[in-house]
Coordinates of C-alpha atoms in Angstrom, one line a residue:
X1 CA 73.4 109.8 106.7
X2 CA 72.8 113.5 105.8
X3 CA 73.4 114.1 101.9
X4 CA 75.2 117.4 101.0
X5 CA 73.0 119.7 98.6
X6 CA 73.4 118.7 95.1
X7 CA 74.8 122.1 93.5
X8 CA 73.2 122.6 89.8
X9 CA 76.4 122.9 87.6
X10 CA 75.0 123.8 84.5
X11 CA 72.7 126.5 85.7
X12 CA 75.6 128.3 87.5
X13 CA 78.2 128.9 84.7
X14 CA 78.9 125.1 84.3
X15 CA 80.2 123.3 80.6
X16 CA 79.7 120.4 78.5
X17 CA 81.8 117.4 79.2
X18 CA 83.9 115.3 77.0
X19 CA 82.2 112.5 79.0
X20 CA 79.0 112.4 80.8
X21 CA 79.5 113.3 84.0
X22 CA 76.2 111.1 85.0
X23 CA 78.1 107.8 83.9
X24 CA 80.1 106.0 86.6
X25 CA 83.9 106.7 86.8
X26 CA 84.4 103.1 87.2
X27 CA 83.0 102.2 83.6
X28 CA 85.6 104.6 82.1
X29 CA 89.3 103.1 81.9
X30 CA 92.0 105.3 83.5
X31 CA 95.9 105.9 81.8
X32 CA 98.4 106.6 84.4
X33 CA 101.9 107.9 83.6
X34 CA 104.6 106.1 85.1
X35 CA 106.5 109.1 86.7
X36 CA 102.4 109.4 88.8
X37 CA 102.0 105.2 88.8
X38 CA 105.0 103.1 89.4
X39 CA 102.8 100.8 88.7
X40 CA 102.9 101.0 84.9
X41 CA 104.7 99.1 83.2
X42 CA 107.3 101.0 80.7
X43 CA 107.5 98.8 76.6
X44 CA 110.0 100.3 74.6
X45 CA 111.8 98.5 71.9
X46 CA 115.0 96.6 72.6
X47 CA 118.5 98.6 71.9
X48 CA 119.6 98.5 68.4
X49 CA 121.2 95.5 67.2
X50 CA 119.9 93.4 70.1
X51 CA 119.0 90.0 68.9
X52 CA 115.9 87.9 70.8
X53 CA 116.3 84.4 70.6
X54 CA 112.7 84.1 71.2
X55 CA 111.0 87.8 71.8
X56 CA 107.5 87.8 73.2
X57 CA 105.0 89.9 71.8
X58 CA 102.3 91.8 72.8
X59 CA 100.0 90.9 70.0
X60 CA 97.5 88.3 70.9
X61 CA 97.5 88.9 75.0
X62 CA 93.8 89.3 75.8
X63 CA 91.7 91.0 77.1
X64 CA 93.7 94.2 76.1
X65 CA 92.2 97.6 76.2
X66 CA 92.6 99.1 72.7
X67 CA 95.4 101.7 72.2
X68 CA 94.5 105.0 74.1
X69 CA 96.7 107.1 71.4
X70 CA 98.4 110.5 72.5
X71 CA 100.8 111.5 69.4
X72 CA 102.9 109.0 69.2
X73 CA 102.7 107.1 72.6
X74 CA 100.5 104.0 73.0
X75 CA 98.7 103.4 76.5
X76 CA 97.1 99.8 77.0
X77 CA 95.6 98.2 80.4
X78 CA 95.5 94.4 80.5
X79 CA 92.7 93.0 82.4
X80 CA 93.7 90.7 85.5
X81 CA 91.4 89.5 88.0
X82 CA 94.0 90.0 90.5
X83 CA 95.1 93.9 89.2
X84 CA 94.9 95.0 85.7
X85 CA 98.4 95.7 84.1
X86 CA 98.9 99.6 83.0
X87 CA 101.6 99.6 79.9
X88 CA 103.1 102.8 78.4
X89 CA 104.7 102.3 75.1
X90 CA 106.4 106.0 75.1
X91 CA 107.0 106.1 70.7
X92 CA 103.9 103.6 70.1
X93 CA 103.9 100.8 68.2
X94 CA 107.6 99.0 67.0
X95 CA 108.6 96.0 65.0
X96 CA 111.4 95.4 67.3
X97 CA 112.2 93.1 69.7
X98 CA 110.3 94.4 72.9
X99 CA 112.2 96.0 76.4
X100 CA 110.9 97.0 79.4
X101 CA 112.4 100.3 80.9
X102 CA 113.0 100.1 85.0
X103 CA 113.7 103.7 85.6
X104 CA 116.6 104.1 89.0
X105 CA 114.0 106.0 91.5
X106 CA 112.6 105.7 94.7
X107 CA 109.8 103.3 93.3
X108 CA 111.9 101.4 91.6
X109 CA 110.9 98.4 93.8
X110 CA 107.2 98.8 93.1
X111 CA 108.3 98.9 89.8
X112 CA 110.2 96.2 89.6
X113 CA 106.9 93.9 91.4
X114 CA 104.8 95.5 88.1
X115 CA 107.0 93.7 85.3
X116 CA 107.4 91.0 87.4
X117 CA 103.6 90.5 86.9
X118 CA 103.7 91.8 83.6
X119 CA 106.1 89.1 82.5
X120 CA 103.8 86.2 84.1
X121 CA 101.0 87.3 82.6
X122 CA 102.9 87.6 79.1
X123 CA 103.8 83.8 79.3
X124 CA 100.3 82.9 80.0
X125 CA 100.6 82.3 83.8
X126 CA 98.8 84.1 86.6
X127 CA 100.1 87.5 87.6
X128 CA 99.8 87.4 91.2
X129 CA 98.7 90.1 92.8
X130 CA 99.6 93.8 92.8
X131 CA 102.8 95.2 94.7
X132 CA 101.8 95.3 98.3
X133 CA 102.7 99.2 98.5
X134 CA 99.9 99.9 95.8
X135 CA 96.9 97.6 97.5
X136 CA 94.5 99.8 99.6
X137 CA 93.9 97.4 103.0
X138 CA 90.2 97.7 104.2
X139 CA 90.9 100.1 106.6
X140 CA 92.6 102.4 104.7
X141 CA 90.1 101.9 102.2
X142 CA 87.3 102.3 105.0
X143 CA 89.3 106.2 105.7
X144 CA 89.3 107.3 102.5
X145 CA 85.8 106.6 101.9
X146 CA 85.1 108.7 105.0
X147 CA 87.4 111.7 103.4
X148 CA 85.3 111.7 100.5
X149 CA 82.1 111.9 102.1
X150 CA 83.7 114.8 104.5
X151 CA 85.0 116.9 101.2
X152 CA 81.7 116.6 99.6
X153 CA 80.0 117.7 102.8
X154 CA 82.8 120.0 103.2
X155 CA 81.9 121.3 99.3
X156 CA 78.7 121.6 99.9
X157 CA 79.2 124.1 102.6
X158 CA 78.5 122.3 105.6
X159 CA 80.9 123.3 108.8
X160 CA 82.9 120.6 111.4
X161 CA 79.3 120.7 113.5
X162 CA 77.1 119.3 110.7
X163 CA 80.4 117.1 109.3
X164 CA 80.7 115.3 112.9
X165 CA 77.1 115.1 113.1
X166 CA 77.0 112.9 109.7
X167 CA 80.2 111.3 110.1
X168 CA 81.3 110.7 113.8
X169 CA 78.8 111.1 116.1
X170 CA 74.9 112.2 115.4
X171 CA 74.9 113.9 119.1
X172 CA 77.4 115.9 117.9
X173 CA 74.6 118.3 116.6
X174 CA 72.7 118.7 120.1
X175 CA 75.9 119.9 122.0
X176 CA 75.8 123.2 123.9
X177 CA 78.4 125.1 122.5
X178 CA 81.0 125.4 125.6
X179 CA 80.8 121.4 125.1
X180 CA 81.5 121.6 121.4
X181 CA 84.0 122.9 121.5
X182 CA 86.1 121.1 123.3
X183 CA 84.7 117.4 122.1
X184 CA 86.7 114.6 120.6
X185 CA 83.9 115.0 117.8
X186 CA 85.0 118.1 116.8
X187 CA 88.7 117.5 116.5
X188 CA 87.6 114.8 114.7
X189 CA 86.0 116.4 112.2
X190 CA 88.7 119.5 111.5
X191 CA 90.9 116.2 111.1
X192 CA 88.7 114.9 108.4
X193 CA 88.2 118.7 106.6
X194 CA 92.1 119.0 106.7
X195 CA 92.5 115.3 105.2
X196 CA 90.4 115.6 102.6
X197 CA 91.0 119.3 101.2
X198 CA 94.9 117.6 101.5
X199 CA 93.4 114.6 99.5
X200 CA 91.7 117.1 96.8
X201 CA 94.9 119.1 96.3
X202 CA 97.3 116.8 95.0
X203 CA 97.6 114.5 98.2
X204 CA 95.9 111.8 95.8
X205 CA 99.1 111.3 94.3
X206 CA 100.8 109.6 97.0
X207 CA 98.3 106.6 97.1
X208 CA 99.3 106.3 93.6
X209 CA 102.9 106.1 94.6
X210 CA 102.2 103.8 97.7
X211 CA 103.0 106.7 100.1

């Protein structure tokens, strides 16, 4: 496969990073909000006056990811080997008795699958895995792999032509023009450029939301 040109960041106008952007993405955790992810879970203390016969805490529940601190809201991810479990505690930490919010919206099934797991996984049991909305199937995961590699192309400057050539068919490249143009190879390819640039303008959002 080709590889786009690497462009040199720091040589034209780039800046420092809070993070190195030479480490992998996957070694850094990621906080969701729950109005992006439906599938974080909402903590928020109990109603005033509410009385737990036997609460469960959060204190002891390993392992936990360390408070990621944003004024006063607390962010956590639980480790699962079938899904991690994404809390948002919206005024931090509380000597109450503990609630989890279900907010009425159009996710509010995904949602509800989330503290389902949540709560199994608080009484020590297994969570089970993730809502089926928010699981990627291989295929889709196999698509989106291919977006990517047609944005970066795409990024890098490279037109449908080279894109098709890398991505969907390598004789793509030898065509004589008149049969280029009307190939499967290069609808293909403007399908893939539209995707992606889709993809890289907010479209991620709806894989989030199991769209």
């Amino acid at each position: 496969m080709l590889k786009p040109p690497r462009p040199h960041w720091l040589t034209a106008g780039g800046c420092v990073f809070v993070h190195d952007p030479d480490r992998p993405a996957a070694l850094e955790p990621v906080f969701w909000r729950p109005e992006v992810f439906p599938g974080t879970v909402i903590v928020a203390p109990a109603p005033q006056g509410y009385d737990a016969r036997k609460p469960l805490a959060l204190a002891g529940l390993a392992p936990l990811i360390p408070d990621r601190r944003d004024g006063l809201e607390h962010h956590n991810i639980l480790a699962d080997p079938d899904g991690d479990h994404y809390l948002w505690r919206p005024d931090g930490g509380s000597g109450r008795c503990l609630a989890v919010v279900l907010p009425l919206d159009d996710t509010a099934d995904l949602r509800f699958e989330a503290i389902g797991r949540f709560l199994r996984r608080l009484r020590g049991r297994p969570g089970g895995p993730r809502p089926t909305g928010l699981q990627l199937t291989p295929m889709r995961r196999a698509r989106l792999v291919q977006l990517l590699h047609a944005l970066d192309y795409r990024l890098a400057g490279c037109g449908p032509r080279a894109i098709a050539a890398a991505l969907v068919d390598k004789d793509a490249a030898s065509l004589p023009a008149i049969e280029w143009k009307s190939s499967a190879a290069r609808r293909k390819a403007n399908r893939l450029i539209r995707d992606a640039q889709a993809l890289m303008n907010g479209g991620y959002r709806k894989l989030l939301r199991g769209d």
